[in-house]
Short mmCIF file of C-alpha atoms and ligand atoms in Angstrom, two decimals:
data_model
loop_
_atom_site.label_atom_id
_atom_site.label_comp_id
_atom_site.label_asym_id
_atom_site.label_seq_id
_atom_site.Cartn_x
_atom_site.Cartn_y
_atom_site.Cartn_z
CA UNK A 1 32.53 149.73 139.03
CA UNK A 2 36.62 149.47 140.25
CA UNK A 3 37.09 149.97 143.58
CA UNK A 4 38.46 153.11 144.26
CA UNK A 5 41.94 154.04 143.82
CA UNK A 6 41.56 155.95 147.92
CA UNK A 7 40.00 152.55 149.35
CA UNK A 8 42.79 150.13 147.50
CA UNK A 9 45.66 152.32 148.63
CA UNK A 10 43.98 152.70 152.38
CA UNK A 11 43.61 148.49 151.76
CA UNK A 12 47.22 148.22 151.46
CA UNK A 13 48.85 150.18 153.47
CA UNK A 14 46.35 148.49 156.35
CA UNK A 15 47.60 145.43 155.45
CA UNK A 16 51.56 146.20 155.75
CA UNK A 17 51.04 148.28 158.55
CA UNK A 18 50.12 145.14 160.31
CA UNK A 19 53.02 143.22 159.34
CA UNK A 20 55.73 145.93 161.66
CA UNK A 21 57.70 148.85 160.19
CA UNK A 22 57.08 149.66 156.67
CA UNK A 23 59.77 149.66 154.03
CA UNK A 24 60.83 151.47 150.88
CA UNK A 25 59.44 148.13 149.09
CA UNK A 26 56.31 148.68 150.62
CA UNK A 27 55.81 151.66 149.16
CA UNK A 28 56.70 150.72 145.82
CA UNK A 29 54.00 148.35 145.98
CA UNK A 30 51.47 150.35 146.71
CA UNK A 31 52.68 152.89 143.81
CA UNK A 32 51.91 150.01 141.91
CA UNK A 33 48.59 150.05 142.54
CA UNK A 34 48.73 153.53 141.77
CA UNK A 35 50.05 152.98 138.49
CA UNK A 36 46.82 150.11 137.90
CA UNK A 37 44.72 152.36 138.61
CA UNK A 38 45.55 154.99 136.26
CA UNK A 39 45.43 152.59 133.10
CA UNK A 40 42.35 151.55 134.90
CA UNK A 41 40.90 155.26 134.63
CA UNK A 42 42.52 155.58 130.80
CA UNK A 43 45.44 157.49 131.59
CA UNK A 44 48.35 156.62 129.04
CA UNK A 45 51.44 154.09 130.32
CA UNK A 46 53.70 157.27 129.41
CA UNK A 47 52.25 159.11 131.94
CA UNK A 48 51.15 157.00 134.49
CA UNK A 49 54.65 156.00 134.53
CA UNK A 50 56.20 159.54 135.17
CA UNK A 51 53.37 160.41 137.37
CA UNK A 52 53.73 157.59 140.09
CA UNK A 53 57.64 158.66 139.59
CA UNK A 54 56.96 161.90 140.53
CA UNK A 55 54.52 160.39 143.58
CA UNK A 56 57.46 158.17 144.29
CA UNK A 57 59.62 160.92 144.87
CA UNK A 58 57.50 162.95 147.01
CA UNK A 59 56.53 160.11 149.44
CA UNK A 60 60.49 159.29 149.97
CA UNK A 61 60.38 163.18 151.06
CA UNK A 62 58.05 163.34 153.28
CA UNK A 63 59.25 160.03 154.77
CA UNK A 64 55.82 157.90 154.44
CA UNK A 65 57.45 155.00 155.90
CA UNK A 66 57.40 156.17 159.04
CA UNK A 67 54.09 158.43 159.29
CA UNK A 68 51.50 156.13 161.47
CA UNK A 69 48.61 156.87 158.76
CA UNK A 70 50.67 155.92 155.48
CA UNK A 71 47.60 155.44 153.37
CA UNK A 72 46.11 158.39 154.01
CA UNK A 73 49.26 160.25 153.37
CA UNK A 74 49.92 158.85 149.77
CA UNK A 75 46.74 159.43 149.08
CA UNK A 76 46.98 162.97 149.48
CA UNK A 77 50.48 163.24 147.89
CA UNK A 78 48.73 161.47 144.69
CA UNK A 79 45.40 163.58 145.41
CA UNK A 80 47.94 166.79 145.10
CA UNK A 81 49.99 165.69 142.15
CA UNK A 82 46.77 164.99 140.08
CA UNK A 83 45.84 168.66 140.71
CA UNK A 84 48.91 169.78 140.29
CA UNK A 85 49.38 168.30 136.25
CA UNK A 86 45.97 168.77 135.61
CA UNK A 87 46.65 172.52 136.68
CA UNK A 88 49.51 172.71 134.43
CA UNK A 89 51.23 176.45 133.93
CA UNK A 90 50.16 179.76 133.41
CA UNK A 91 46.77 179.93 131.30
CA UNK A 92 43.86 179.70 134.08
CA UNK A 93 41.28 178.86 131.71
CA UNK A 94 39.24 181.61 130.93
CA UNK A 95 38.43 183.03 127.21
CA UNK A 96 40.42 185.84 125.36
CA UNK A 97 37.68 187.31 124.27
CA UNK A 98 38.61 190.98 124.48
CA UNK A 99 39.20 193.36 121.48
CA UNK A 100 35.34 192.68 119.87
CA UNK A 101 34.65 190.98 117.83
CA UNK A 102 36.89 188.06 118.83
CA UNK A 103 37.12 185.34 116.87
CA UNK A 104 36.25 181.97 118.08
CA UNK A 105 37.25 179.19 116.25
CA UNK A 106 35.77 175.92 117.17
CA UNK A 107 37.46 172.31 115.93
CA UNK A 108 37.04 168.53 116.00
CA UNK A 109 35.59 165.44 114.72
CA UNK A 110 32.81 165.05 113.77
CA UNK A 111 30.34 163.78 116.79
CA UNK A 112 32.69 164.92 119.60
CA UNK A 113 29.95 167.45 120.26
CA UNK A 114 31.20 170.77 118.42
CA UNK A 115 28.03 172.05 117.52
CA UNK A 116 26.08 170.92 120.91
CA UNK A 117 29.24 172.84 122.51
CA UNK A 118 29.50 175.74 120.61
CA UNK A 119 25.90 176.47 121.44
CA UNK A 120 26.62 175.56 124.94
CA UNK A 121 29.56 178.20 124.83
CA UNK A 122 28.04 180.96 123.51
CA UNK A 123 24.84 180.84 125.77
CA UNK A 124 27.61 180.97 128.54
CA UNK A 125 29.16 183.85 127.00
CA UNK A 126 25.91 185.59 126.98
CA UNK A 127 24.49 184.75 130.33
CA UNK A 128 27.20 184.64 132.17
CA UNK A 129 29.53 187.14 130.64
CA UNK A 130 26.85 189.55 129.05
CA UNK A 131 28.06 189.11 125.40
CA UNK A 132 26.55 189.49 122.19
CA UNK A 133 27.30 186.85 120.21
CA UNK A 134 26.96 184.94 116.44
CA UNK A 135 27.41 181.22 115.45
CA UNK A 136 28.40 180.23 111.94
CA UNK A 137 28.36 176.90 110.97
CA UNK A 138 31.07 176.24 108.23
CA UNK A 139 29.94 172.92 108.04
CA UNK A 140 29.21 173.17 104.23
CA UNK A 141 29.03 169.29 103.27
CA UNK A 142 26.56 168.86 105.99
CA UNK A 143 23.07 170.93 105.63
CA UNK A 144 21.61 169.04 108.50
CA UNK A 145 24.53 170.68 110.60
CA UNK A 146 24.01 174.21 109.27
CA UNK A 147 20.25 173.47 110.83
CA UNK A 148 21.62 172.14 113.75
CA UNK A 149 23.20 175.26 115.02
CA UNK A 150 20.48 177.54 113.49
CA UNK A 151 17.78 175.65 115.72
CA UNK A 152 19.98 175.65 118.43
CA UNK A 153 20.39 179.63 118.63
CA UNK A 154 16.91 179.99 118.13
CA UNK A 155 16.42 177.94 121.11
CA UNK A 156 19.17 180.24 123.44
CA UNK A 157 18.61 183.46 121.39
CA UNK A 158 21.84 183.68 120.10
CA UNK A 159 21.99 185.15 116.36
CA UNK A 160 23.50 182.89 113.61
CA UNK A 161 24.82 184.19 110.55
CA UNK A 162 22.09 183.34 107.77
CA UNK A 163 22.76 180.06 105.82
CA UNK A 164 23.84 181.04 102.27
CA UNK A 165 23.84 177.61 100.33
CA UNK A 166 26.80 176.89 98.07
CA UNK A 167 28.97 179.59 99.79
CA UNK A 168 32.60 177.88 101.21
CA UNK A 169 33.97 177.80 104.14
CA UNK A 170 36.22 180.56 104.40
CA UNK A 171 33.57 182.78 102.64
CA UNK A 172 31.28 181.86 105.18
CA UNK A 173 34.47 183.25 107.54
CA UNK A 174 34.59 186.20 106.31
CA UNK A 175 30.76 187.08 106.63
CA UNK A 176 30.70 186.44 109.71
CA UNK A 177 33.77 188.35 110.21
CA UNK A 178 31.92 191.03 108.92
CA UNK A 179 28.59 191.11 110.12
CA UNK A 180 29.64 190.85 113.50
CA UNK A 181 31.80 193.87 113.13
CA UNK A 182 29.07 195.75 111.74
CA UNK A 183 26.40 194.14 114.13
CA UNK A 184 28.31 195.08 116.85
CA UNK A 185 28.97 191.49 118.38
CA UNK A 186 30.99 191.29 121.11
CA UNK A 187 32.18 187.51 119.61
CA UNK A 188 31.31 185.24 117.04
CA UNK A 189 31.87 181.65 116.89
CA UNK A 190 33.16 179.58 113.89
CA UNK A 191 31.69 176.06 113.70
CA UNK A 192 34.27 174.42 111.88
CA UNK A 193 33.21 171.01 109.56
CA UNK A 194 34.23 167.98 111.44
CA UNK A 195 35.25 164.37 109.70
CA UNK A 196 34.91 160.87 111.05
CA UNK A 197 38.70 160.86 111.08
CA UNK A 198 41.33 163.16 110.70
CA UNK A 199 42.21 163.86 107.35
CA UNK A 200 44.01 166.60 105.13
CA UNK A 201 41.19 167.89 103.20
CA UNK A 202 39.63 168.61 106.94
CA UNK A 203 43.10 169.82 107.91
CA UNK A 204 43.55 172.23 104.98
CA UNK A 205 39.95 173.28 105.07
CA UNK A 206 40.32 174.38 108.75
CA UNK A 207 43.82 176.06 108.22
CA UNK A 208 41.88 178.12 105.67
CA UNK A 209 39.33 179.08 107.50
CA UNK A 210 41.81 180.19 110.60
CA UNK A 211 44.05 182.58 108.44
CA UNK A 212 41.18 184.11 107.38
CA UNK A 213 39.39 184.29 111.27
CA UNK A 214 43.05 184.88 113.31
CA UNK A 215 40.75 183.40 116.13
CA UNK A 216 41.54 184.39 119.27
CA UNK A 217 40.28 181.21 121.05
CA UNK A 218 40.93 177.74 119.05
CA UNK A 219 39.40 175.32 121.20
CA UNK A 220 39.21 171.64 120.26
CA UNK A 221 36.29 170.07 121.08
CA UNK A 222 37.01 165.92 122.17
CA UNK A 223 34.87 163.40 123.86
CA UNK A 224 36.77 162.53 127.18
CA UNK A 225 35.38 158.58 126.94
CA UNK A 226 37.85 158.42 124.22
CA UNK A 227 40.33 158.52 126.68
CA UNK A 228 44.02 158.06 123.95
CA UNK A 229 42.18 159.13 120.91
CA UNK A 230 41.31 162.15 122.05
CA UNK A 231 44.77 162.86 123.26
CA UNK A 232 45.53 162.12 119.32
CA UNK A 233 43.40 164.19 118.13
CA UNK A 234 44.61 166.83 120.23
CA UNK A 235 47.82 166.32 119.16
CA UNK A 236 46.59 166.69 115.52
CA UNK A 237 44.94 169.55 116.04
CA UNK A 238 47.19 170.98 117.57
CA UNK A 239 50.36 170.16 115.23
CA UNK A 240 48.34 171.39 112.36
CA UNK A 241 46.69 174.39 113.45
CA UNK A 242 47.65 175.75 116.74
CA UNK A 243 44.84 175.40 119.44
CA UNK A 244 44.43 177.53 122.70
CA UNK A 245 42.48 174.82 124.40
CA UNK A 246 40.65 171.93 124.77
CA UNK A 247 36.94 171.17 125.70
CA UNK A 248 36.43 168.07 126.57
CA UNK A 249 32.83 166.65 126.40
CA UNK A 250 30.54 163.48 128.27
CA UNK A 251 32.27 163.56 131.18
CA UNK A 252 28.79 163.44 132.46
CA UNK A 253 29.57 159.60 131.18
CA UNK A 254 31.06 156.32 133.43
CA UNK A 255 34.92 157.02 132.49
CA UNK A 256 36.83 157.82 135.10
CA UNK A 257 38.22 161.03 133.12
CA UNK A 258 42.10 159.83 132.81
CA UNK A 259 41.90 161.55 129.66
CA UNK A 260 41.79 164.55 131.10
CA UNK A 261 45.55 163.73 132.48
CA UNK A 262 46.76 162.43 129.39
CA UNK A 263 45.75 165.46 127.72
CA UNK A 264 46.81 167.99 129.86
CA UNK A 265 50.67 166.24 130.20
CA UNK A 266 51.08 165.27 126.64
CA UNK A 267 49.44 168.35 125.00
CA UNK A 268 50.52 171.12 127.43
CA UNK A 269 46.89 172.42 126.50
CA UNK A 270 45.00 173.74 129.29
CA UNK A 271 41.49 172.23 129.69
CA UNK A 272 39.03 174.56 129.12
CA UNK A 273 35.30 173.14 129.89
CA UNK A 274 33.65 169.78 130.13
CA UNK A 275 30.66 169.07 128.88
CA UNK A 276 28.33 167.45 131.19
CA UNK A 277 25.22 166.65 129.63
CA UNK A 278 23.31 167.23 126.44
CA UNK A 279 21.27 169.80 127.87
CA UNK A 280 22.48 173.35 126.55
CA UNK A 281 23.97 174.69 130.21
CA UNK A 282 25.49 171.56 130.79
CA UNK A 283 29.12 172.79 130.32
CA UNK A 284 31.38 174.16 133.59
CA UNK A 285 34.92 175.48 133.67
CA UNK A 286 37.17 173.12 134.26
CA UNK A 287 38.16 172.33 137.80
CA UNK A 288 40.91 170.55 138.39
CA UNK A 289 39.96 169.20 141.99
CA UNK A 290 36.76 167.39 140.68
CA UNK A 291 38.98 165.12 138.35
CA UNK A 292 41.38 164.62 140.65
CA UNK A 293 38.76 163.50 142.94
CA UNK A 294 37.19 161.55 140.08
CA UNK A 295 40.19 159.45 139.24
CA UNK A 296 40.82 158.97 142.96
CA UNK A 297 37.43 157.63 143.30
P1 GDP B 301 29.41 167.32 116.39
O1 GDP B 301 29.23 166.37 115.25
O2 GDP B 301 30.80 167.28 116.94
O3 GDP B 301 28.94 168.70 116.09
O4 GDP B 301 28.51 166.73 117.59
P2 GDP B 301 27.11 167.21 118.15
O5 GDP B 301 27.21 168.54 118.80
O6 GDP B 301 26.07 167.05 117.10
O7 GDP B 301 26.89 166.15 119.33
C1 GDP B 301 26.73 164.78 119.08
C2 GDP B 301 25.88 164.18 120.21
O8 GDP B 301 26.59 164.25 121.44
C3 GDP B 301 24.59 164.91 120.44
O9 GDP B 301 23.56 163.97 120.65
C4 GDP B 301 24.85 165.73 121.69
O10 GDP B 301 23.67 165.99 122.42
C5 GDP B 301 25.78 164.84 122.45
N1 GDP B 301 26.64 165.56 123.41
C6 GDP B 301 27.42 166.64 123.18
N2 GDP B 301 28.07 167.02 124.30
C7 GDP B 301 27.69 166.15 125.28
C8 GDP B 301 28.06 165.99 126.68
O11 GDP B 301 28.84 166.74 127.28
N3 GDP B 301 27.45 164.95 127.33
C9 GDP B 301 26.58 164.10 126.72
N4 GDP B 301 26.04 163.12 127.43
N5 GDP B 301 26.24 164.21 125.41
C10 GDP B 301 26.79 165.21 124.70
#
């Protein structure tokens, strides 16, 4: 494991704080190992590079130089600016889910976890938020999918909308569409086909199936060890069909979650959940403090 970014910065500051008065230099160097650290944790240069800027600029403020615990200072300047991107504006998070049946439309690549997550999702929805709710799997090319999610609502006693072979995607959209307003759901979740890679027979399939849905929650699902593809993908996504947020899944894993910056300052798009386990109630809100801490170390 890297020594933590908390300990190194403490290390170095120790170490000048020894040598007399500290300097504007001084500082710089430590930023450095600020900097490290991110790439270390699989943040993108780009934003490493603006973030210790904007570090940089709040330790000349508050005058670090001269405060007798330096370390400890920048490491609660860099402790606050983490939270403070991985906040981002406006959207806290939660589901629009009002107006029933809302439309959920779930996207990604294939093995980032969609169907695991959208299973994970709607046994939230219905535990914790008292919703009736249907899966669809639209994942037509893939039988072993359509099982997948079938076996998996079984397990949570969610309802999924009965597998009609040879039916296309945005047919299977509109059943569900309408069995859940005529089953009375409160929601019902589109599990959209994922490919290996992005391509535009997956792009146009998905576009598709969203006119048809007007979702009211697009939420990419992403691994989070895949620290600058996902941030790709996102930006995919995102280009092409217009997502409300992003789930991102095995941070359970060793990665220091950096991705979860990139994402949130390149995208703009607010962070929904995390995944934390293949288990089906291992998914939590996203909270910005435990990442913050987590890339910190
Ligand atoms: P899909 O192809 O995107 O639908 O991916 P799946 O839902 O089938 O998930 C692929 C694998 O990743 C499965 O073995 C899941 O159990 C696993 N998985 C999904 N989410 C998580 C997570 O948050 N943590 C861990 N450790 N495994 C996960």
């Amino acid at each position: 494991m890297f020594e933590s970014l908390s300990d190194r910065l403490s290390g170095v500051f120790d170490r000048l704080t020894r040598q007399g008065a500290l300097t504007e230099d001084d500082v710089a160097t430590a930023l450095r190992e600020v900097r490290v650290a991110l790439l270390e944790a699989d943040v993108s240069l780009p934003v490493a590079r603006s973030f210790v800027k904007s570090v940089q600029d709040k330790a000349a403020g508050q005058e670090v130089t001269r405060s007798v615990t330096p370390g400890q200072q920048v490491v609660k300047i860099v402790h606050d600016e983490l939270v403070k991107v991985l906040t981002g504006e406006g959207d806290p998070g939660y589901l629009k889910i009002d107006n029933p049946p809302a439309p959920i439309l779930m996207v990604g690549l294939q093995g980032g976890g969609k169907t695991t997550t959208t299973a994970k999702l709607a046994k939230r929805l219905k535990e914790v938020n008292g919703k009736r709710v249907l899966m669809a799997s639209l994942d037509v090319n893939r039988p072993a999918a359509m099982e997948q999610l079938a076996i998996l609502g079984a397990q949570i006693g969610v309802d999924t909308l009965p597998i009609v072979p040879g039916q296309k995607p945005v047919d299977i959209a509109k059943r569900a569409k309408q069995q859940a307003a005529m089953g009375g759901y409160d929601v019902y979740m589109l599990d959209t086909a994922g490919r290996l890679s992005i391509d535009e027979a997956l792009m146009a399939e998905v576009e598709a199936v969203r006119d048809v849905a007007t979702p009211r929650e697009t939420l990419l699902v992403v691994d989070g060890l895949t620290g600058q593809d996902a941030v790709h993908t996102a930006e995919n996504f995102d280009g092409r069909i217009g997502i409300t947020g992003v789930i991102l899944t095995r941070m359970d894993g060793d990665g220091r979650g950096g991705a979860a910056l990139s994402m949130r300052a390149i995208t703009g798009k607010p962070i929904k959940y995390v995944g934390l386990g293949e288990k089906l109630d291992a998914i939590e809100e996203f909270h910005p403090e435990r990442i913050a801490g987590r890339i910190l170390g």
